XYZ file of C-alpha atoms in Angstrom:
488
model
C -33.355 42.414 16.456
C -30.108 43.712 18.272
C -28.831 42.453 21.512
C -26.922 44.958 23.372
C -24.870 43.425 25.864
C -23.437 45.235 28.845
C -19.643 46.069 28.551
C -17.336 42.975 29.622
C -16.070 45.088 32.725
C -19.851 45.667 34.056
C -20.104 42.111 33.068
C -17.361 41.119 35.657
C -18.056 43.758 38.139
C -21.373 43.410 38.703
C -22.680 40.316 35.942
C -26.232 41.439 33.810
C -29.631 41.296 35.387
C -31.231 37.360 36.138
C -34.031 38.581 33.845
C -31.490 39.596 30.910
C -29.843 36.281 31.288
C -32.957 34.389 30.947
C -34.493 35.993 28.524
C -31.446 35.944 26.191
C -31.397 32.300 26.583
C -34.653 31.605 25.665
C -34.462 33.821 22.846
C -30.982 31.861 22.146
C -33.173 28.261 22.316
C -36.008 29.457 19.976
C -33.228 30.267 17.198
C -31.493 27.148 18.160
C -34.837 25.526 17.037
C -36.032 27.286 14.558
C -32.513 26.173 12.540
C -32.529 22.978 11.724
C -28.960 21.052 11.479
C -27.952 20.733 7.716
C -27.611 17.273 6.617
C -24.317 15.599 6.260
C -24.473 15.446 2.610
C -25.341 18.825 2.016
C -22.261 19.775 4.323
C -20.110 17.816 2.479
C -21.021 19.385 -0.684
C -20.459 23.009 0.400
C -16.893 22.208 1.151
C -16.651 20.083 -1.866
C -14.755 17.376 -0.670
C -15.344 13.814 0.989
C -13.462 13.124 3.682
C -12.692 9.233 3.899
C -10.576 7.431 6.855
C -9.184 4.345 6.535
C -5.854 2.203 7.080
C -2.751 1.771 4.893
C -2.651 -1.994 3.937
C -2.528 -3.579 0.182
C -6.092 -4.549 0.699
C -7.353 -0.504 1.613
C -5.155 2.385 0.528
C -1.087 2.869 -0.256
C 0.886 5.081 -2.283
C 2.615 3.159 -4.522
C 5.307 3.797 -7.212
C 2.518 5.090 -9.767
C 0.760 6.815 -6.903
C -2.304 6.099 -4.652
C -4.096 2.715 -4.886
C -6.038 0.460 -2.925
C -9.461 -1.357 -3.483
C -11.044 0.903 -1.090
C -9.180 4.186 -2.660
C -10.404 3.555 -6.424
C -13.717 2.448 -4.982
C -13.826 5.616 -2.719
C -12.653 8.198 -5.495
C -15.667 6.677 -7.637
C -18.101 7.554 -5.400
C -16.373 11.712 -4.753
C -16.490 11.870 -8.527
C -20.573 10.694 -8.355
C -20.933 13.768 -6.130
C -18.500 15.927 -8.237
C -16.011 16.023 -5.088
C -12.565 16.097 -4.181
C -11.571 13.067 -2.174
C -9.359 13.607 0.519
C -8.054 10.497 2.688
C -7.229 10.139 6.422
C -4.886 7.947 7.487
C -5.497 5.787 10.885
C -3.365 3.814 12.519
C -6.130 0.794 12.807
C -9.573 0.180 12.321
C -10.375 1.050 15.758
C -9.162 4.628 15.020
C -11.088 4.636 11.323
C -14.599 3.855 13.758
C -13.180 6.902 15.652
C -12.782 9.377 13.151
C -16.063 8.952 11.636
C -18.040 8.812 15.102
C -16.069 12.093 15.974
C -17.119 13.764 12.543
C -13.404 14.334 11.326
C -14.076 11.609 8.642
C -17.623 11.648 6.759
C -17.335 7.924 5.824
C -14.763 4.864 7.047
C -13.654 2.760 4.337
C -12.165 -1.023 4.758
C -14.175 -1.955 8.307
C -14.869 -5.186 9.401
C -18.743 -5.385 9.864
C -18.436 -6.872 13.102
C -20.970 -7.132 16.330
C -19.388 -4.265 17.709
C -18.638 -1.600 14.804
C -22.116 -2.666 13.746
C -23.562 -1.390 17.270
C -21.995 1.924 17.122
C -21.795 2.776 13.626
C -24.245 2.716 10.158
C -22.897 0.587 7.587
C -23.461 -0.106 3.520
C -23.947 -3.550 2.489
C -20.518 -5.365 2.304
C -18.332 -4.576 -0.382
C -16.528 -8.089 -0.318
C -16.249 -10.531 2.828
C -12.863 -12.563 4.081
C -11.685 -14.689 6.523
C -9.862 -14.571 9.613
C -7.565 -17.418 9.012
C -4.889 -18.775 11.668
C -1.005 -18.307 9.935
C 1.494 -20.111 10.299
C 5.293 -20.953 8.901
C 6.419 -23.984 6.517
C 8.303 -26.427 8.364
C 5.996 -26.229 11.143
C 3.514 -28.968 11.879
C 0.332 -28.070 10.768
C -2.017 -26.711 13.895
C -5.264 -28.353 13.800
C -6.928 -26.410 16.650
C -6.387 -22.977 18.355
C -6.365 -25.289 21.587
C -3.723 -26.940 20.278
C -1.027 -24.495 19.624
C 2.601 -24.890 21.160
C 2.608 -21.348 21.231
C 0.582 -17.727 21.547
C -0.509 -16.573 17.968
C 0.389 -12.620 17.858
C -2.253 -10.354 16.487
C -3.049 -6.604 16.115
C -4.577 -5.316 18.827
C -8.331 -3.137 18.724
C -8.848 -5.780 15.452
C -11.541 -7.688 13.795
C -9.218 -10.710 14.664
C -9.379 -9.728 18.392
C -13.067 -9.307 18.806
C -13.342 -12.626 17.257
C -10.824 -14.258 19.619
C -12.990 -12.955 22.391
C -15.937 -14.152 21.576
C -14.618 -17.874 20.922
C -12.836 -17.351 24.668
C -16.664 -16.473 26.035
C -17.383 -20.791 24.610
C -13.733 -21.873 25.840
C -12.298 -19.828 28.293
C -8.809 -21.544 28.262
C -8.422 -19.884 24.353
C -4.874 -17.591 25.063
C -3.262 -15.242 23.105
C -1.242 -12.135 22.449
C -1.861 -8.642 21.657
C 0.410 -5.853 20.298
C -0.154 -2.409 19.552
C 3.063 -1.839 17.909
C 2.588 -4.249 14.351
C -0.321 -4.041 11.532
C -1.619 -7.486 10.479
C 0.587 -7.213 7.510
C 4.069 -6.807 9.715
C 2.627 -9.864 11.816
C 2.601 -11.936 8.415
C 6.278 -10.410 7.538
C 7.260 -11.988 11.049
C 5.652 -14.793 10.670
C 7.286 -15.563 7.210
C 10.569 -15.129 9.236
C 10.275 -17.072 12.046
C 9.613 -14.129 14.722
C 6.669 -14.995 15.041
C 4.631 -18.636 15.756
C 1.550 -17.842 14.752
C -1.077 -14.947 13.804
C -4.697 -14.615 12.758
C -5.323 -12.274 9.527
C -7.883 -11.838 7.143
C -7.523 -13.879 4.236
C -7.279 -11.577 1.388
C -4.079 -10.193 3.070
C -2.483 -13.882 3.292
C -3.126 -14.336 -0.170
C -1.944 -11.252 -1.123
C 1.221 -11.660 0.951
C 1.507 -15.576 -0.063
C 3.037 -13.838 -3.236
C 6.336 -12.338 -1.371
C 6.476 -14.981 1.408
C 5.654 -18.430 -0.260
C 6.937 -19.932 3.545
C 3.496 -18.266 4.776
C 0.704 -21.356 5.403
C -2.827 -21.361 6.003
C -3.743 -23.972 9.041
C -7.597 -23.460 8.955
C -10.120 -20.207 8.912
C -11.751 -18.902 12.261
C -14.641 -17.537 10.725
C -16.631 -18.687 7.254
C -16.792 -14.529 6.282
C -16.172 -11.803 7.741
C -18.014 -8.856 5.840
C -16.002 -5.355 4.984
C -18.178 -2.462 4.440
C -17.965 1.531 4.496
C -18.776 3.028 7.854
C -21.246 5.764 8.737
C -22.276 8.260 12.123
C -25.519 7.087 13.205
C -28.338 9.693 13.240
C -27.963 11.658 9.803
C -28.273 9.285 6.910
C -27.725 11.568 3.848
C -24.385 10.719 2.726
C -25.120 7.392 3.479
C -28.376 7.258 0.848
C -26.533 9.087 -1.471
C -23.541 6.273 -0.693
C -26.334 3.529 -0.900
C -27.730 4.812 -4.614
C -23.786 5.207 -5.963
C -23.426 1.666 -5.046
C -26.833 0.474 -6.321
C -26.080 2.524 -9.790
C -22.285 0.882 -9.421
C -21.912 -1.184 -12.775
C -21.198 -4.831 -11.638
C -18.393 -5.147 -14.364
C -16.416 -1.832 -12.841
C -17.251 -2.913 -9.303
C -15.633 -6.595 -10.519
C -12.817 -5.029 -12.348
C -11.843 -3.496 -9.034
C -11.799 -6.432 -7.190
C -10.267 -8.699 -9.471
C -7.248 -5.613 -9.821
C -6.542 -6.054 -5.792
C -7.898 -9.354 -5.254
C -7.785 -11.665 -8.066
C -5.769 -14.185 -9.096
C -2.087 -13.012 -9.693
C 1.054 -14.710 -11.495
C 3.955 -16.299 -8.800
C 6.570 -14.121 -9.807
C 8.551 -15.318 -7.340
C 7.802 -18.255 -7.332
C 8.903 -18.914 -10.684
C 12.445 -21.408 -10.321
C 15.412 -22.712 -11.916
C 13.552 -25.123 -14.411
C 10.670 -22.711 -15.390
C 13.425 -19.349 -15.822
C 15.502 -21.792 -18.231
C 12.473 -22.692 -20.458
C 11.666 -18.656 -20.855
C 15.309 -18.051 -21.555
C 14.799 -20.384 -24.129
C 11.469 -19.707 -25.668
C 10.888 -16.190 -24.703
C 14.389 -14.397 -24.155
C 15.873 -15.320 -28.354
C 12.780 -12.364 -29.162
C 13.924 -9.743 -26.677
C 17.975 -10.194 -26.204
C 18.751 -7.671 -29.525
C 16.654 -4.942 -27.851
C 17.645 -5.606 -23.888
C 21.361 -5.327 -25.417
C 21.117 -2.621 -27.376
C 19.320 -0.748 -24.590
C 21.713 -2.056 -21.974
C 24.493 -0.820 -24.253
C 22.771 2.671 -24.729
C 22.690 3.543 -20.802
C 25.234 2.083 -19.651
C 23.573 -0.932 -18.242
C 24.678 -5.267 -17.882
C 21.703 -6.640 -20.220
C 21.274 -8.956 -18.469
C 20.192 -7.408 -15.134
C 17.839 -5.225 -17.359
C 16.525 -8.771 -18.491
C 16.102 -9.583 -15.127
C 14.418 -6.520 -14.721
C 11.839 -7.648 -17.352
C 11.776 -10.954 -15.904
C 10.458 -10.128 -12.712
C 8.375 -7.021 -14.196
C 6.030 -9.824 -16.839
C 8.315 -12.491 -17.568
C 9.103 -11.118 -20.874
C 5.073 -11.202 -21.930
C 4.669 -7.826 -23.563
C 1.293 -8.409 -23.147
C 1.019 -8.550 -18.998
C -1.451 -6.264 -16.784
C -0.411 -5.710 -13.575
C -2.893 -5.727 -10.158
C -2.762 -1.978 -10.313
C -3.369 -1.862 -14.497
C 0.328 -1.048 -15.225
C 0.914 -3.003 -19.053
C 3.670 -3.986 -21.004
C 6.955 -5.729 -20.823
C 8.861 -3.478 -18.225
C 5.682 -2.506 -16.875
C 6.016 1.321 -17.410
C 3.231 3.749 -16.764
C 1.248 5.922 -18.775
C 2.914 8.933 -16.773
C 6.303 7.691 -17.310
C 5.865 6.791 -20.953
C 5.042 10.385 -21.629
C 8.119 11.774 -19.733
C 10.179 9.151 -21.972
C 8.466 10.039 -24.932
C 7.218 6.582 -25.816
C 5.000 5.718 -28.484
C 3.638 2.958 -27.793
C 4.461 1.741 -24.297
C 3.087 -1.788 -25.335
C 5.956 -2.268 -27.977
C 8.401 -4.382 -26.259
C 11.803 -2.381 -27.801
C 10.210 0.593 -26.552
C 9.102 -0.778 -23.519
C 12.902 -1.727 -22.853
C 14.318 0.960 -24.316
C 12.583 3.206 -22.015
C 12.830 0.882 -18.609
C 16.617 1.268 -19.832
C 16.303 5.190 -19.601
C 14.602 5.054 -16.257
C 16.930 3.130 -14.245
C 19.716 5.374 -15.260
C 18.273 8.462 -14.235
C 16.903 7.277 -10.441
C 20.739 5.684 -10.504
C 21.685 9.153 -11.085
C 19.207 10.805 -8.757
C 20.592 8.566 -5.999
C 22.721 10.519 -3.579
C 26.361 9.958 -5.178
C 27.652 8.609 -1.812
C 25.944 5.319 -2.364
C 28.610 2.957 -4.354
C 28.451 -0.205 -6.108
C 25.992 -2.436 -5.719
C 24.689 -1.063 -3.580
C 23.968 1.613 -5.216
C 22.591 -0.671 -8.039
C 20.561 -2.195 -6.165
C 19.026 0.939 -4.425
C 17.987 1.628 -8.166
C 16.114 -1.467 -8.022
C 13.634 -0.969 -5.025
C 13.169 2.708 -6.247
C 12.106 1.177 -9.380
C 9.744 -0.721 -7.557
C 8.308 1.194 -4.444
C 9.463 4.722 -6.127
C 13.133 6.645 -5.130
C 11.503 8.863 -1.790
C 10.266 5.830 -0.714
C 14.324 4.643 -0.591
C 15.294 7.583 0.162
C 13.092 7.699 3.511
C 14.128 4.074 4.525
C 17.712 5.405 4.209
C 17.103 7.866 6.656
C 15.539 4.960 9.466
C 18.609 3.571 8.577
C 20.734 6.139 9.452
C 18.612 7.107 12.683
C 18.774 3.829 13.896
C 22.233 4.008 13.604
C 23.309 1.969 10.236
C 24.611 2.837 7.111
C 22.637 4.673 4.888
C 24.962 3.849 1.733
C 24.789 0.167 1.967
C 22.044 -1.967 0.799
C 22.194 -4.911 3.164
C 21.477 -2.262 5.878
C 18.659 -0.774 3.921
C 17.381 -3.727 3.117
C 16.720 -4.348 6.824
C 14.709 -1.310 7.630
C 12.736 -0.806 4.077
C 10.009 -3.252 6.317
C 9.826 -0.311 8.600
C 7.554 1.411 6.121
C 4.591 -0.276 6.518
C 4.785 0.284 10.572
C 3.299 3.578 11.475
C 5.366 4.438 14.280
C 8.006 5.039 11.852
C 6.613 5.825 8.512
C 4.839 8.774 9.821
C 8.010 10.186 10.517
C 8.915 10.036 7.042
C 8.681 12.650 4.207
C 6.962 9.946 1.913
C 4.893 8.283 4.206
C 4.043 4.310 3.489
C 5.211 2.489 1.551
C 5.376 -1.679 1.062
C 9.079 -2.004 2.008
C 8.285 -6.038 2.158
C 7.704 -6.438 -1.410
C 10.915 -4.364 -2.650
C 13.300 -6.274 -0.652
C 11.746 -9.462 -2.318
C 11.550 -7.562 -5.720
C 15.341 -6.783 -5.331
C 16.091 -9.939 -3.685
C 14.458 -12.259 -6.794
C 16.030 -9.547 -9.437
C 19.181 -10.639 -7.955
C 18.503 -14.342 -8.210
C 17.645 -14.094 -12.057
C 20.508 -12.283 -12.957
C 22.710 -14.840 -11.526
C 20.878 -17.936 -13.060
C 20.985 -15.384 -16.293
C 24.709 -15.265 -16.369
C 25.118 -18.686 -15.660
C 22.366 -19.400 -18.734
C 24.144 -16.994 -21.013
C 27.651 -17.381 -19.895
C 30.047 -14.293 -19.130
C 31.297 -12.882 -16.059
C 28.826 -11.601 -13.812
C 29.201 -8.093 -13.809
C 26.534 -5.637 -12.567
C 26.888 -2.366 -13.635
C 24.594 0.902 -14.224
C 27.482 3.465 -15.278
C 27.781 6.743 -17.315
C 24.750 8.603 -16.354
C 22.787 11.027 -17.625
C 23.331 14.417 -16.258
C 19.712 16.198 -15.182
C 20.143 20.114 -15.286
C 19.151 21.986 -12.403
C 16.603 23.589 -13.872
C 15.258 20.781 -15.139
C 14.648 19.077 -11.817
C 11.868 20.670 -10.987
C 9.528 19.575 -13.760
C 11.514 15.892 -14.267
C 8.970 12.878 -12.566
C 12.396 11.076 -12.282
C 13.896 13.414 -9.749
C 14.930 12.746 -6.485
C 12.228 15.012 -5.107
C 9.176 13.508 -6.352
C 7.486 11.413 -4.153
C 6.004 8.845 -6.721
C 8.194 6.749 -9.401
């Protein structure tokens, strides 16, 4: 059946007959209900990919220097692969903006959100994926609170949080429970301010603190709010398709791959920097005498002081050829799979290689570095792009040089690297995220162990990356190493 409409002019001349407009309604109704709405899953099949929101943190989603990871990425990407689709990941600025996505139907699922009274009214959930606790923070040297009625000053925490909802319902029992709200910091930046003394207190999940305890050892736990608060993956109430189909990958899960993931995000972790004088001296003793040949012959071959490439190692597995890291990178130096293929590596678990080509590495992001940056600094510019990847430094230089500082000098890079885990700023970055934090401690304890080295192993202390490789232009394009790839 046709519908002939009148022309648009008759239309706004004179409008079509009452009986036309009714009747074309009705008709309009009875297809409405003779097609029924195709469920979620089915939708998200046709366009063959799963749309997930959630929030940059370590405990959710990041790009890193080997690319994206995150407990709730790899666990997310699992479950696209079950369905044979592509997963593609929104980022919100908090959870209260994940909830909002899905509810809206710009997200098909929310990943990473607190199970709490009110998410739990508004949205469908799976069963929790792991549980935490909000825990009150505060600095060493502080006296240790022993009630949140007790405190000498306002804790700070994100606003439209899990840690705020629970605030308000312990205010509903005491109603002389104060304390502060921002929009402007992530539970992660609280910690970071926290750790530095611009900030009393704040209340964060526990799996964050721990995860943070690792880069701010001054960060201490005064007591938890709650005994668990659940995390699960968020749904749109109404059309439970994806949500089965969510509930069966889960079910079918194997518990060893579903443990494997938590233990890579969540379990226990060695102190890197932690490590002191006393322990660093036994290693250089026990553990160094295997690896000095190859870190000096390597150091020799690109230019490099061996003993900041030991430090390098130091802080990478303390010279244990055989250490994982939380995101599965192995070996000595640490190198990836990716990057052991661009380096042509063998075997990325043999420690002369693994030096050898951690030797190779640093040279070329030294070279990539824009040649305005001197010495150190420029050294040590090499050192967080080692660690967070070089358009991650290269983005923090440019906050640096909009606020206003110097873009060639470390100590003022060093300052706004933080920056990147705040979303007012990062999304005004080519790169996006990043865990500026833990490369300013990375750099910061490389630095330490290459003094205590050269005070160990005698000799001036002289840093130095020098001679480097030159990287033809044409070259560039396919090289992971260069300047604009936006994971090292």
């Amino acid at each position: 059946m046709k519908l002939h409409w009148p022309s648009p002019l008759l239309l706004k001349r004179a409008g079509p007959p009452a009986a036309l407009v009714g009747g074309c309604l009705l008709l309009l109704g009875a297809l409405a209900t003779c097609s029924p709405k195709v469920p979620l899953l089915q939708r998200v099949e046709t366009i063959g990919v799963l749309r997930v929101a959630t929030f940059n943190s370590p405990t959710t989603y990041y790009v890193g220097p080997t690319g994206p990871v995150g407990f709730e990425y790899d666990l997310t990407r699992e479950f696209a692969e079950s369905l044979g689709l592509k997963l593609e990941i929104l980022i919100a600025e908090d959870e209260s903006e994940v909830l909002d996505l899905v509810l809206t139907g710009r997200a098909h699922l929310g990943a990473g959100l607190s199970m709490t009274p009110t998410t739990e009214a508004e949205a469908s959930f799976t069963p929790p994926l792991r549980s935490t606790a909000l825990q009150l923070v505060y600095r060493s040297g502080r006296p240790r609170p022993k009630s949140l009625y007790e405190l000498d000053a306002l804790p700070l925490i994100p606003a439209e949080s899990a840690a705020a909802e629970t605030l308000r319902e312990l205010k509903r029992i005491n109603p002389s429970l104060s304390w502060a709200e921002t929009g402007d910091f992530s539970a992660e930046e609280l910690l970071y301010r926290v750790a530095n003394g611009q900030a009393d207190y704040t209340v964060t999940p526990s799996d964050l603190v721990a995860i943070n305890q690792r880069y701010y050892p001054q960060l201490r736990v005064a007591f938890s709010l709650t005994d668990s608060q659940d995390v699960g993956w968020a749904f749109a109430p109404g059309d439970d398709s994806l949500r089965g189909a969510a509930l069966g990958f889960l079910d079918r899960l194997e518990p060893a791959v579903l443990a494997q993931i938590r233990d890579r995000y969540f379990g226990h972790v060695s102190q890197v920097g932690q490590y002191g004088a006393l322990v660093l001296a036994t290693h250089t003793q026990t553990r160094l005498p295997r690896y000095r040949k190859a870190f000096e012959e390597s150091a020799t071959r690109y230019g490099l002081d061996w003993r900041l490439l030991a430090a390098v190692g130091y802080q990478e597995s303390l010279w244990d050829p055989a250490a994982v890291s939380a995101t599965g990178v192995r070996g000595l130096m640490q190198i990836t799979t990716d990057t052991a293929a661009f380096l042509k590596l063998n075997d990325r678990l043999d420690p002369q290689q693994s030096i050898r080509g951690a030797a190779r590495y640093l040279q070329r992001l030294h070279a990539n570095l824009p040649a305005e940056i001197p010495e150190p600094d420029r050294t040590w510019m090499t050192l967080a792009a080692y660690n967070i990847g070089i358009g991650h430094v290269q983005d923090a230089r440019e906050i640096t040089r909009a606020q206003g500082g110097d873009p060639k000098r470390w100590l003022e890079v060093r300052g706004h690297l933080p920056l990147l885990t705040q979303a007012k700023w990062y999304r005004k970055t080519k790169y996006g995220y990043a865990r500026g934090h833990e490369a300013v401690t990375y750099v910061g304890n490389i630095r330490t162990y290459y003094d205590m080295l050269s005070f160990l192993t005698g000799g001036p202390d002289v840093v130095k990356i020098e001679a480097p490789e030159e990287v033809p232009e044409e070259k560039k394009a396919e090289d992971p190493l260069n300047i604009n790839s936006p994971v090292l």
